[in-house]
Tab-separated table of C-alpha atoms and ligand atoms in Angstrom:
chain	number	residue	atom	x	y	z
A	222	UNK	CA	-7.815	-21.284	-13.395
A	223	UNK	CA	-10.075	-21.096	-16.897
A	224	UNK	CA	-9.203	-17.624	-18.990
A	225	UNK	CA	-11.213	-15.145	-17.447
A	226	UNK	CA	-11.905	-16.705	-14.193
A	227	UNK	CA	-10.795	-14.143	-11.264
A	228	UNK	CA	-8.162	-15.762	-9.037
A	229	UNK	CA	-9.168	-16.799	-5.283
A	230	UNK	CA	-9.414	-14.246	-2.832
A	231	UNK	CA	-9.469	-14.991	0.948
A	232	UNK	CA	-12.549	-12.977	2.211
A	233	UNK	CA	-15.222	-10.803	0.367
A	234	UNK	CA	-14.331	-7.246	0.747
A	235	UNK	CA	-16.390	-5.288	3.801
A	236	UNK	CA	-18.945	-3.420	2.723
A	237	UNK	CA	-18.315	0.723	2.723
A	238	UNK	CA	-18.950	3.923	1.901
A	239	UNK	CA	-17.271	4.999	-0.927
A	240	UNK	CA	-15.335	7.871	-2.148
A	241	UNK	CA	-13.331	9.778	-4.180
A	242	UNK	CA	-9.730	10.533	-4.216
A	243	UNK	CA	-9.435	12.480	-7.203
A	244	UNK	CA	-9.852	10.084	-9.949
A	245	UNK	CA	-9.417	6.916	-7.692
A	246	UNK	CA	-11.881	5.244	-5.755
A	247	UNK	CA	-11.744	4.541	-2.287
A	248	UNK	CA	-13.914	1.379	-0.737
A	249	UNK	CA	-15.459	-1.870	-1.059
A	250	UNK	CA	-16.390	-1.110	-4.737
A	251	UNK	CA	-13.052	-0.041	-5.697
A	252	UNK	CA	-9.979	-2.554	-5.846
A	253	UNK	CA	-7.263	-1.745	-2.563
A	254	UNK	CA	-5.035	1.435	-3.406
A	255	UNK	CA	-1.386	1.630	-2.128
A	256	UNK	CA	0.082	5.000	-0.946
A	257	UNK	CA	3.054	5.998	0.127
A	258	UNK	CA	4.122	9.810	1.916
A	259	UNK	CA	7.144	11.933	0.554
A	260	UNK	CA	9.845	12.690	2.583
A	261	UNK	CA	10.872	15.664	0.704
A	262	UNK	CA	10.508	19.530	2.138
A	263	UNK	CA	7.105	20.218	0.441
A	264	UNK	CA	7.972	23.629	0.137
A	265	UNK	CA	11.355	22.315	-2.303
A	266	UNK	CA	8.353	21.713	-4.850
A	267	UNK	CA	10.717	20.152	-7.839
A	268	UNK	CA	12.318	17.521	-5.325
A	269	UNK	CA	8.567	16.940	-4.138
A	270	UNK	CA	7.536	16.633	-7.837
A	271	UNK	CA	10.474	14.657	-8.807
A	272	UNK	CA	9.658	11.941	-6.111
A	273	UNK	CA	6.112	12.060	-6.967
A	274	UNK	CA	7.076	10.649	-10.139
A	275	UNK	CA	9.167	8.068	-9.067
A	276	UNK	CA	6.655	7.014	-6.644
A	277	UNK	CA	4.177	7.078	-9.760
A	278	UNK	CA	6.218	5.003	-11.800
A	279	UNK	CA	7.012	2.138	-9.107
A	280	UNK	CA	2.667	2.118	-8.763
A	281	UNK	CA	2.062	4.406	-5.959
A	282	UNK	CA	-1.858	5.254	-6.250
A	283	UNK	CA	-2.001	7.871	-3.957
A	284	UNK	CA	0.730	10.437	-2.354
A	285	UNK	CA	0.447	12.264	0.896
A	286	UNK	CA	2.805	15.598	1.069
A	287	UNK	CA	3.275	17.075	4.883
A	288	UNK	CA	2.020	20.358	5.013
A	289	UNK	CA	4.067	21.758	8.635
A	290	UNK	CA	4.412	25.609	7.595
A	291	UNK	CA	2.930	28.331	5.261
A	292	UNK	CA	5.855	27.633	2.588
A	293	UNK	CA	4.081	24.075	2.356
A	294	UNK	CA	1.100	25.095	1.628
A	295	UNK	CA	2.293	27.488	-0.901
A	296	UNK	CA	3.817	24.822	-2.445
A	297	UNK	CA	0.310	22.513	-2.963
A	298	UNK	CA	-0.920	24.404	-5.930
A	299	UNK	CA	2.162	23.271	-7.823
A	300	UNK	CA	2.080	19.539	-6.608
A	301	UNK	CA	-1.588	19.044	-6.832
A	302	UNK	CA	-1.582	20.472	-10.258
A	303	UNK	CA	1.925	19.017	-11.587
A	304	UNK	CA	1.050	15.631	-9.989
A	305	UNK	CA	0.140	12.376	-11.921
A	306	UNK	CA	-1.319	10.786	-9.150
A	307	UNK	CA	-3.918	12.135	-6.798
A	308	UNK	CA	-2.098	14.187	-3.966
A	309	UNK	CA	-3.305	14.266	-0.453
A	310	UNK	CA	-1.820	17.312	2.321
A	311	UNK	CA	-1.134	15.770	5.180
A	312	UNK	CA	-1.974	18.354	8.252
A	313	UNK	CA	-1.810	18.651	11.869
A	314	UNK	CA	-3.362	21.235	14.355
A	315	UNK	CA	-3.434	24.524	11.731
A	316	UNK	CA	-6.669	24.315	10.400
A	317	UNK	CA	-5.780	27.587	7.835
A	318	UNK	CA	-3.562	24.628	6.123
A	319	UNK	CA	-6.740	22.469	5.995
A	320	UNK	CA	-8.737	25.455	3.691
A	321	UNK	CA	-5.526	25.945	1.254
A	322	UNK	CA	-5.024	22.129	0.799
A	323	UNK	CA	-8.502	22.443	-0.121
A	324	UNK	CA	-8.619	25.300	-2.355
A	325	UNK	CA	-4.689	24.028	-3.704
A	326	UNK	CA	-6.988	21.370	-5.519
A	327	UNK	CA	-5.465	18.381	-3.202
A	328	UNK	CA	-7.165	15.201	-3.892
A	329	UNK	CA	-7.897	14.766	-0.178
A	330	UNK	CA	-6.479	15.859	3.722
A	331	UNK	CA	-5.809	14.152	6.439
A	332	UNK	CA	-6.641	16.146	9.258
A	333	UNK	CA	-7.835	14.674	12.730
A	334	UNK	CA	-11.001	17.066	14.062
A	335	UNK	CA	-10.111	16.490	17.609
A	336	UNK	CA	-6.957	18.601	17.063
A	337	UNK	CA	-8.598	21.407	15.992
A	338	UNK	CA	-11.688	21.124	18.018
A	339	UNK	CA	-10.983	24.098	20.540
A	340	UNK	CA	-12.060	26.415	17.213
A	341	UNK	CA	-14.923	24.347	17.144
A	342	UNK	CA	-16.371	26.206	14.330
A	343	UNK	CA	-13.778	25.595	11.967
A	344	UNK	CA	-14.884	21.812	12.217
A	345	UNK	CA	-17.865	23.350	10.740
A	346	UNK	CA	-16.131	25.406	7.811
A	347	UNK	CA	-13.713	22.305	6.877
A	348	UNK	CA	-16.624	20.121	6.531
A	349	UNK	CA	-18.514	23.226	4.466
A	350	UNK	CA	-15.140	23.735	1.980
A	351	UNK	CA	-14.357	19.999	1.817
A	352	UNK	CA	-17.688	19.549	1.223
A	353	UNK	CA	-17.955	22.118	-1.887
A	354	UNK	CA	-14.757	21.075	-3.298
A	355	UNK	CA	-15.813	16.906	-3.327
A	356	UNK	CA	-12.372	16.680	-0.939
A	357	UNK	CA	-12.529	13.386	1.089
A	358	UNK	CA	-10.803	13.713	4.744
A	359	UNK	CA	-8.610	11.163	6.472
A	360	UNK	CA	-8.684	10.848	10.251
A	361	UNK	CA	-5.814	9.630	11.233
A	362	UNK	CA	-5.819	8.802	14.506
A	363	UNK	CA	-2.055	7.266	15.457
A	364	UNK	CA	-1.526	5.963	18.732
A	365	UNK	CA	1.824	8.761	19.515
A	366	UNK	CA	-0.478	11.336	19.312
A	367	UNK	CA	-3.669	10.068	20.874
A	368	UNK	CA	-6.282	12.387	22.455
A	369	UNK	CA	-5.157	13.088	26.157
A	370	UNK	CA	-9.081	12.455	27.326
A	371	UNK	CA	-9.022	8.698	25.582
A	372	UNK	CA	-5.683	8.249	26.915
A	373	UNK	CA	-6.572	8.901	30.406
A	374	UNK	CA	-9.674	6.661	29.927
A	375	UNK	CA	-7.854	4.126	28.477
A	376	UNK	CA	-4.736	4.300	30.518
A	377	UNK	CA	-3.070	3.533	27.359
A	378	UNK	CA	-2.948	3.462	23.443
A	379	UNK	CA	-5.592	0.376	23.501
A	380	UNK	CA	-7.162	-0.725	20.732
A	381	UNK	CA	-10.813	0.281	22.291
A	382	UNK	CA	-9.077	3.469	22.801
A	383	UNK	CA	-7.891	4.064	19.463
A	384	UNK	CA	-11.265	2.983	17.705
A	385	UNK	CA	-13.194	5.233	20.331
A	386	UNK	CA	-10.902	8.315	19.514
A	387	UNK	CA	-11.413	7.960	15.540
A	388	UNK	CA	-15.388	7.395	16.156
A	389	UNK	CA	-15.742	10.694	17.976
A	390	UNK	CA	-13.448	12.470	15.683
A	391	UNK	CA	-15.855	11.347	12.830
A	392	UNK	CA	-18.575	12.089	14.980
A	393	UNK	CA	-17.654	15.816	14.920
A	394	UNK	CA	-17.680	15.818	11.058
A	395	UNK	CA	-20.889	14.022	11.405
A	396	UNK	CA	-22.688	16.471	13.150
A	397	UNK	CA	-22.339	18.831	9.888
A	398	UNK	CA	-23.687	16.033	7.720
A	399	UNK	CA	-19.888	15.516	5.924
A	400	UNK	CA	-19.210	11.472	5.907
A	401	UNK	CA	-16.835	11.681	2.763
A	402	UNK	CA	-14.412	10.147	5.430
A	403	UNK	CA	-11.514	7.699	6.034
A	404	UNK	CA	-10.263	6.284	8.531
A	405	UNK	CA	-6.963	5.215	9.934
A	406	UNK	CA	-5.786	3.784	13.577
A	407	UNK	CA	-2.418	3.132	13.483
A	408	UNK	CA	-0.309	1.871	16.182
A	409	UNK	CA	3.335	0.171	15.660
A	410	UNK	CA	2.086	-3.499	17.482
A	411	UNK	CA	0.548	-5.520	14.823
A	412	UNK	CA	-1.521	-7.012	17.896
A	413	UNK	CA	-2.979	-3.773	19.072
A	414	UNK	CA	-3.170	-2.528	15.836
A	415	UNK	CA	-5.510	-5.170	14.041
A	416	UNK	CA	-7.911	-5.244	17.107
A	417	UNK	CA	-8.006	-1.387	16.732
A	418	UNK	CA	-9.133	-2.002	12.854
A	419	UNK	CA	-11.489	-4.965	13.885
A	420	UNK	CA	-13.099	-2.922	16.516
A	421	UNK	CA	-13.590	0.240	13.872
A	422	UNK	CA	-14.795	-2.589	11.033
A	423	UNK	CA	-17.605	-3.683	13.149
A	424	UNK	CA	-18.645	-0.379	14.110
A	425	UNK	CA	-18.699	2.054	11.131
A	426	UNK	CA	-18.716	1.783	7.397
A	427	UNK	CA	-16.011	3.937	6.699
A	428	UNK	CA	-13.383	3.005	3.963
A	429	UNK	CA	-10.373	2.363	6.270
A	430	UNK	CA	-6.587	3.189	5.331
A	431	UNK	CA	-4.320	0.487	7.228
A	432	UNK	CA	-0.985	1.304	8.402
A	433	UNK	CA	1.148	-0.107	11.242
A	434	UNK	CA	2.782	3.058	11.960
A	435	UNK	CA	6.657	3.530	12.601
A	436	UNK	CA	6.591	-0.109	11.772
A	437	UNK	CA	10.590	-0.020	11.522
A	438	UNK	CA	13.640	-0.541	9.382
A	439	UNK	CA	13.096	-2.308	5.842
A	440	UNK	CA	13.228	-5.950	7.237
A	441	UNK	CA	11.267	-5.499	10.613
A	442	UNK	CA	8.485	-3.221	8.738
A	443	UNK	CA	7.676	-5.378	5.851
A	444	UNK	CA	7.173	-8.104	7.896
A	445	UNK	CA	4.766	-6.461	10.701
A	446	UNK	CA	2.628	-4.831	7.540
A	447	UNK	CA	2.707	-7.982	5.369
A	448	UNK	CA	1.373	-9.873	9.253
A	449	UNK	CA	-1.181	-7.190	9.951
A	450	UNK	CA	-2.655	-6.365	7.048
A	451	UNK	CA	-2.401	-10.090	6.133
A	452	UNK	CA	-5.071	-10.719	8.874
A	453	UNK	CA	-6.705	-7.834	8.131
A	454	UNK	CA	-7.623	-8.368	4.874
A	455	UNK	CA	-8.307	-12.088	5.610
A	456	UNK	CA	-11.509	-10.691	7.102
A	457	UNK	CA	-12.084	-8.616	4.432
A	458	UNK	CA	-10.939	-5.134	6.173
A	459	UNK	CA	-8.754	-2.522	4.517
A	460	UNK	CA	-9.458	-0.169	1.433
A	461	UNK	CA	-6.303	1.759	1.107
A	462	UNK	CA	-2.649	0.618	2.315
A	463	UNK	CA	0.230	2.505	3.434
A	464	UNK	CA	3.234	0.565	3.968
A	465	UNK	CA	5.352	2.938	6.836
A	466	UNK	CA	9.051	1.934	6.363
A	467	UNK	CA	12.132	3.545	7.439
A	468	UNK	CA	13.616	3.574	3.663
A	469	UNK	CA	13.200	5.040	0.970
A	470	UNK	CA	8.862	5.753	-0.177
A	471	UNK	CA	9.526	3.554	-3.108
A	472	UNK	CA	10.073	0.433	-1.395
A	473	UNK	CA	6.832	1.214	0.429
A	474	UNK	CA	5.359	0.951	-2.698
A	475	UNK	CA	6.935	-2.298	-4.043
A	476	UNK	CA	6.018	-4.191	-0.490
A	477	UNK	CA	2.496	-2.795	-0.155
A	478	UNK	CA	2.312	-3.587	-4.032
A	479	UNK	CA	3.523	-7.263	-3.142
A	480	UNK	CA	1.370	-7.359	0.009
A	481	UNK	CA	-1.780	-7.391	-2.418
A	482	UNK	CA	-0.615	-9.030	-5.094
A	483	UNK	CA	0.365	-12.038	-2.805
A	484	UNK	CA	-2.955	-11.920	-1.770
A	485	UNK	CA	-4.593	-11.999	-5.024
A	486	UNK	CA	-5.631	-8.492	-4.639
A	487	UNK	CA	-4.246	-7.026	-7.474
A	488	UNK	CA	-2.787	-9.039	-10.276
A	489	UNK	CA	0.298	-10.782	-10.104
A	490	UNK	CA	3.087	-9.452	-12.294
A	491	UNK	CA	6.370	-11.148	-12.444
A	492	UNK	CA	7.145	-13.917	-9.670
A	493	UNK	CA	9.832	-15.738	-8.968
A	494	UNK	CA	9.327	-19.465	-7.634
A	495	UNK	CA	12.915	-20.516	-6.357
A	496	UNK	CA	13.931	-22.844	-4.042
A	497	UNK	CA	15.642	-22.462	-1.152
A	498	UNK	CA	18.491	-24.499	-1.983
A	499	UNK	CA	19.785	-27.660	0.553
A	500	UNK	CA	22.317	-29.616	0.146
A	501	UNK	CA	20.833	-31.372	-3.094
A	502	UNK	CA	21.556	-27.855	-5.149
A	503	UNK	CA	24.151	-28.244	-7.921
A	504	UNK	CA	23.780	-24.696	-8.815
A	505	UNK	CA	24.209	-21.043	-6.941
A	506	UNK	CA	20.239	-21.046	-6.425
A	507	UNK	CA	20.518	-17.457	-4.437
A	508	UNK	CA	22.801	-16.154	-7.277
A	509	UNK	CA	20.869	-17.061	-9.967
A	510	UNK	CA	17.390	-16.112	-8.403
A	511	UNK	CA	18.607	-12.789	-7.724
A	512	UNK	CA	20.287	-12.301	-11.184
A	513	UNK	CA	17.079	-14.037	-12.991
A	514	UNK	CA	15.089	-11.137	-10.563
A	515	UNK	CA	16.944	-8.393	-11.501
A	516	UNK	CA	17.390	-8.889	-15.081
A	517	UNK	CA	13.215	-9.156	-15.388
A	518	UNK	CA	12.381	-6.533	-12.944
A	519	UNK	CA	10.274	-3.910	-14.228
A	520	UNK	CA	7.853	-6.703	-16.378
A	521	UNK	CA	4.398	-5.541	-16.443
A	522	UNK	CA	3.001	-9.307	-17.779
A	523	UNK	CA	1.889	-11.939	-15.360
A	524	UNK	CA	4.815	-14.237	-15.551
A	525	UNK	CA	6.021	-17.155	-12.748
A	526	UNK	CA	9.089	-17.710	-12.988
A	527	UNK	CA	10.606	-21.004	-11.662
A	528	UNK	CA	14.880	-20.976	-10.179
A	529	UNK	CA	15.283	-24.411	-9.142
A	530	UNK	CA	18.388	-25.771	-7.449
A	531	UNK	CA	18.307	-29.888	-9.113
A	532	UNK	CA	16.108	-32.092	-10.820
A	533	UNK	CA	14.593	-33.349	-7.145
A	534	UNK	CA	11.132	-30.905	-7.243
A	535	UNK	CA	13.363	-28.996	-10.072
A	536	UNK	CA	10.781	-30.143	-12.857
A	537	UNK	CA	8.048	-30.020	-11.141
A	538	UNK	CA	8.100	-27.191	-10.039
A	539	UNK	CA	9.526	-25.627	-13.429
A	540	UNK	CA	6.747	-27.185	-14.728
A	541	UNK	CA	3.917	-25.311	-12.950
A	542	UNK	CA	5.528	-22.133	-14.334
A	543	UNK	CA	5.081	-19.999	-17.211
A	544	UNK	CA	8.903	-20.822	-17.435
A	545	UNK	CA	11.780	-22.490	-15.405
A	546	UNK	CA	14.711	-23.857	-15.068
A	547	UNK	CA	15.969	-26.984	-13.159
A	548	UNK	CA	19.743	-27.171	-12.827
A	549	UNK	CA	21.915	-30.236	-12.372
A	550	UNK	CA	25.242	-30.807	-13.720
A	551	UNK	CA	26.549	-27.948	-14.905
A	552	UNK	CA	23.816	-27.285	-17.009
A	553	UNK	CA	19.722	-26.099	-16.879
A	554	UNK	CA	16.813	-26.921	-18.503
A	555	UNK	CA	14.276	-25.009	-19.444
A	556	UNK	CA	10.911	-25.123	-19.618
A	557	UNK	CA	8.223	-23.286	-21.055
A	558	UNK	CA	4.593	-23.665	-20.309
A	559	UNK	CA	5.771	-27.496	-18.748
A	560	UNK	CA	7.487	-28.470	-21.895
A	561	UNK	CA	11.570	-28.491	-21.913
A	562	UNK	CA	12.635	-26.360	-24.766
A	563	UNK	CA	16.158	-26.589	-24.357
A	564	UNK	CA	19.196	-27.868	-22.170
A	565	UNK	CA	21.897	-25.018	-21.964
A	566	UNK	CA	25.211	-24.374	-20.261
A	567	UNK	CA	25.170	-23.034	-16.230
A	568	UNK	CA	26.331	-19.759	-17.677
A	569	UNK	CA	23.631	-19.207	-20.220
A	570	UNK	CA	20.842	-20.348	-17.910
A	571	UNK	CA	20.253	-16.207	-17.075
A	572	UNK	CA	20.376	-14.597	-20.614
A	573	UNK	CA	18.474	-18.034	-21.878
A	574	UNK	CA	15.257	-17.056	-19.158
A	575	UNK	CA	15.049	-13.307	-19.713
A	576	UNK	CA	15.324	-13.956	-23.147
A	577	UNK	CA	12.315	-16.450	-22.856
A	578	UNK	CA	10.373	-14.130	-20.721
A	579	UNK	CA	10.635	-11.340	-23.397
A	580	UNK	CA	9.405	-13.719	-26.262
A	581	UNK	CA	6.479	-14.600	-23.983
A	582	UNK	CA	5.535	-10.880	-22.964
A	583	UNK	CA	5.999	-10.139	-26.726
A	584	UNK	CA	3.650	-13.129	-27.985
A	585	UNK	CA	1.364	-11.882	-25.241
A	586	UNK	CA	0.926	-8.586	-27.182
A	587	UNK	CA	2.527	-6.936	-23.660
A	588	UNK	CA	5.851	-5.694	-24.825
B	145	LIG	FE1	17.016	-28.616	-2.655
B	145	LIG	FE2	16.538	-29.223	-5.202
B	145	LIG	FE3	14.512	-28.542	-3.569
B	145	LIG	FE4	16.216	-26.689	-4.371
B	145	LIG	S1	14.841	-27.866	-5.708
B	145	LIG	S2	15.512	-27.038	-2.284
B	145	LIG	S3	18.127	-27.839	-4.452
B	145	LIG	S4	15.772	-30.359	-3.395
């Protein structure tokens, strides 16, 4: 597009309430946050810390820490304090965790009311100290732990029941006048879970957190986030993201990172445009994409990169791209902004594109 002109975006962003996690916003006005939850012992506070940061440094915007005992919530002060990024306690049933995430300074809770509803007062007092503090509260209503009344309504985790469970739980803070709330249902079907979200879009204008929840190993979990929240945000629906993988919290980060940027919703960094390969290829095409990858990853400039396997859609494609290369015969050519700038040996066709890529980023003033 022109300098300056936005990129394309699917849908216009629903329209919602808006709030503050610590320093970052949460809602329509505020561009989609990624978060990720630490599977340290929040009690070991320097392992907690220490995967904070790396979780800060691969983009995380937001961290939730589980909050199970009293040594956990000892431990929030620390975090909250030590933290780079805004640090939310995560906490179920023990509302006396809910106050000291609070008063620890935690950028938010996620607590779900309905849990803690037998002291009803308490409801009360959370809304009062969250409301003092300028905390915002999660519900986080996830279909493994749904309320037994909904569930016997329901006869199941259905999306109606889900979205009916998180509406009454905000209800309850509600009735005290606190709305400084988000919402997530999460369920591990993409199917049930997007009609759950739907449902809750069309009925409240609460900033909503999406998650498919125990969404799976590495492979099976990137793909049933990047589906749901793909048609999700296609309508506009989602504020905050939350990639659940089995794997490491990092590479929650890096998919729900790629999840928006693929959808223009944050700005691109570094992509690679390589071909498949067929039978046309004269050159390693998975080899040298994943070398080319690796020896740019970490670039903070937009840059499209272009691993093509002949001179077939080679060119073309190369062309398109900040920079490319189209192999054939033992040897690549490279092209910068559509012009070729060079023809150089297979084995130089790696060095000769990161090398590139630097002298780009640097005449970009990003290096
Ligand atoms: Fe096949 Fe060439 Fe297309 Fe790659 S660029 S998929 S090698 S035709």
């Amino acid at each position: 597009g022109l300098p300056g002109t936005p990129p394309p975006v699917l849908a216009e962003r629903r329209k919602t309430r808006q709030l503050q996690v610590g320093p970052v916003g949460v809602g329509s006005d505020h561009p989609i946050s990624v978060q990720s939850m630490t599977t340290t012992n929040t009690a070991d506070i320097n392992s907690t810390l220490q995967q904070i940061a790396e979780l800060t440094a691969s983009g995380c915007d937001l961290v939730r820490v589980a909050c199970p005992s009293a040594d956990d919530a000892e431990a929030l002060p620390a975090i909250a304090q030590k933290s780079k990024i805004p640090v939310i306690a995560d906490i179920h049933f023990q509302p006396k965790y809910v106050f000291a995430a609070i008063e620890a300074g935690c950028a938010g809770v996620r607590v779900n009311p309905g849990n803690i509803r037998k002291f009803d007062d308490q409801v009360a007092e959370i809304a009062h100290a969250a409301k003092d503090h300028g905390t915002p509260i999660r519900i986080g209503v996830n279909a493994g732990s749904l309320d037994k009344r909904l569930l016997e309504k329901h006869g199941k985790a259905t999306p109606e029941a889900l979205a009916e469970s998180a509406l009454w739980e905000a209800s309850l803070f509600a009735e005290h006048d606190f709305h400084d709330l988000k919402i997530s249902v999460k369920h591990n079907d993409p199917v049930v879970m997007v009609r759950a979200y739907e449902i809750l879009a069309e009925q409240c204008d609460y900033p909503l957190h999406l998650g498919v929840t125990e969404a799976g190993p590495a492979f099976q979990g990137t793909i049933k986030s990047a589906v749901a929240f793909g048609a999700l945000l296609r309508q506009g629906i989602g504020d905050t993201i939350r990639v659940s993988l089995s794997a490491p919290p990092v590479e929650e980060i890096k998919v729900g990172t790629q999840i928006l940027q693929s959808l223009n919703l944050r700005p691109r960094k570094l992509e690679i445009v390589s071909c498949p390969s067929c039978g046309r290829a004269q050159v390693d095409v998975y080899k040298l994409a994943d070398e080319v990858t690796a020896g740019l990853e970490g670039m903070e400039v937009p840059l499209r990169v272009a691993v093509m396997g002949c001179v077939v859609n080679g060119p073309g494609e190369a062309r398109e791209a900040d920079l490319g290369v189209a192999s054939g015969n033992g040897k690549g050519q490279i092209f910068v902004k559509g012009e070729v700038i060079k023809t150089v040996p297979e084995a130089q066709i790696v060095e000769t594109l990161i090398e590139e890529a630097m002298r780009i980023a640097e005449e970009n003033g990003d290096v």
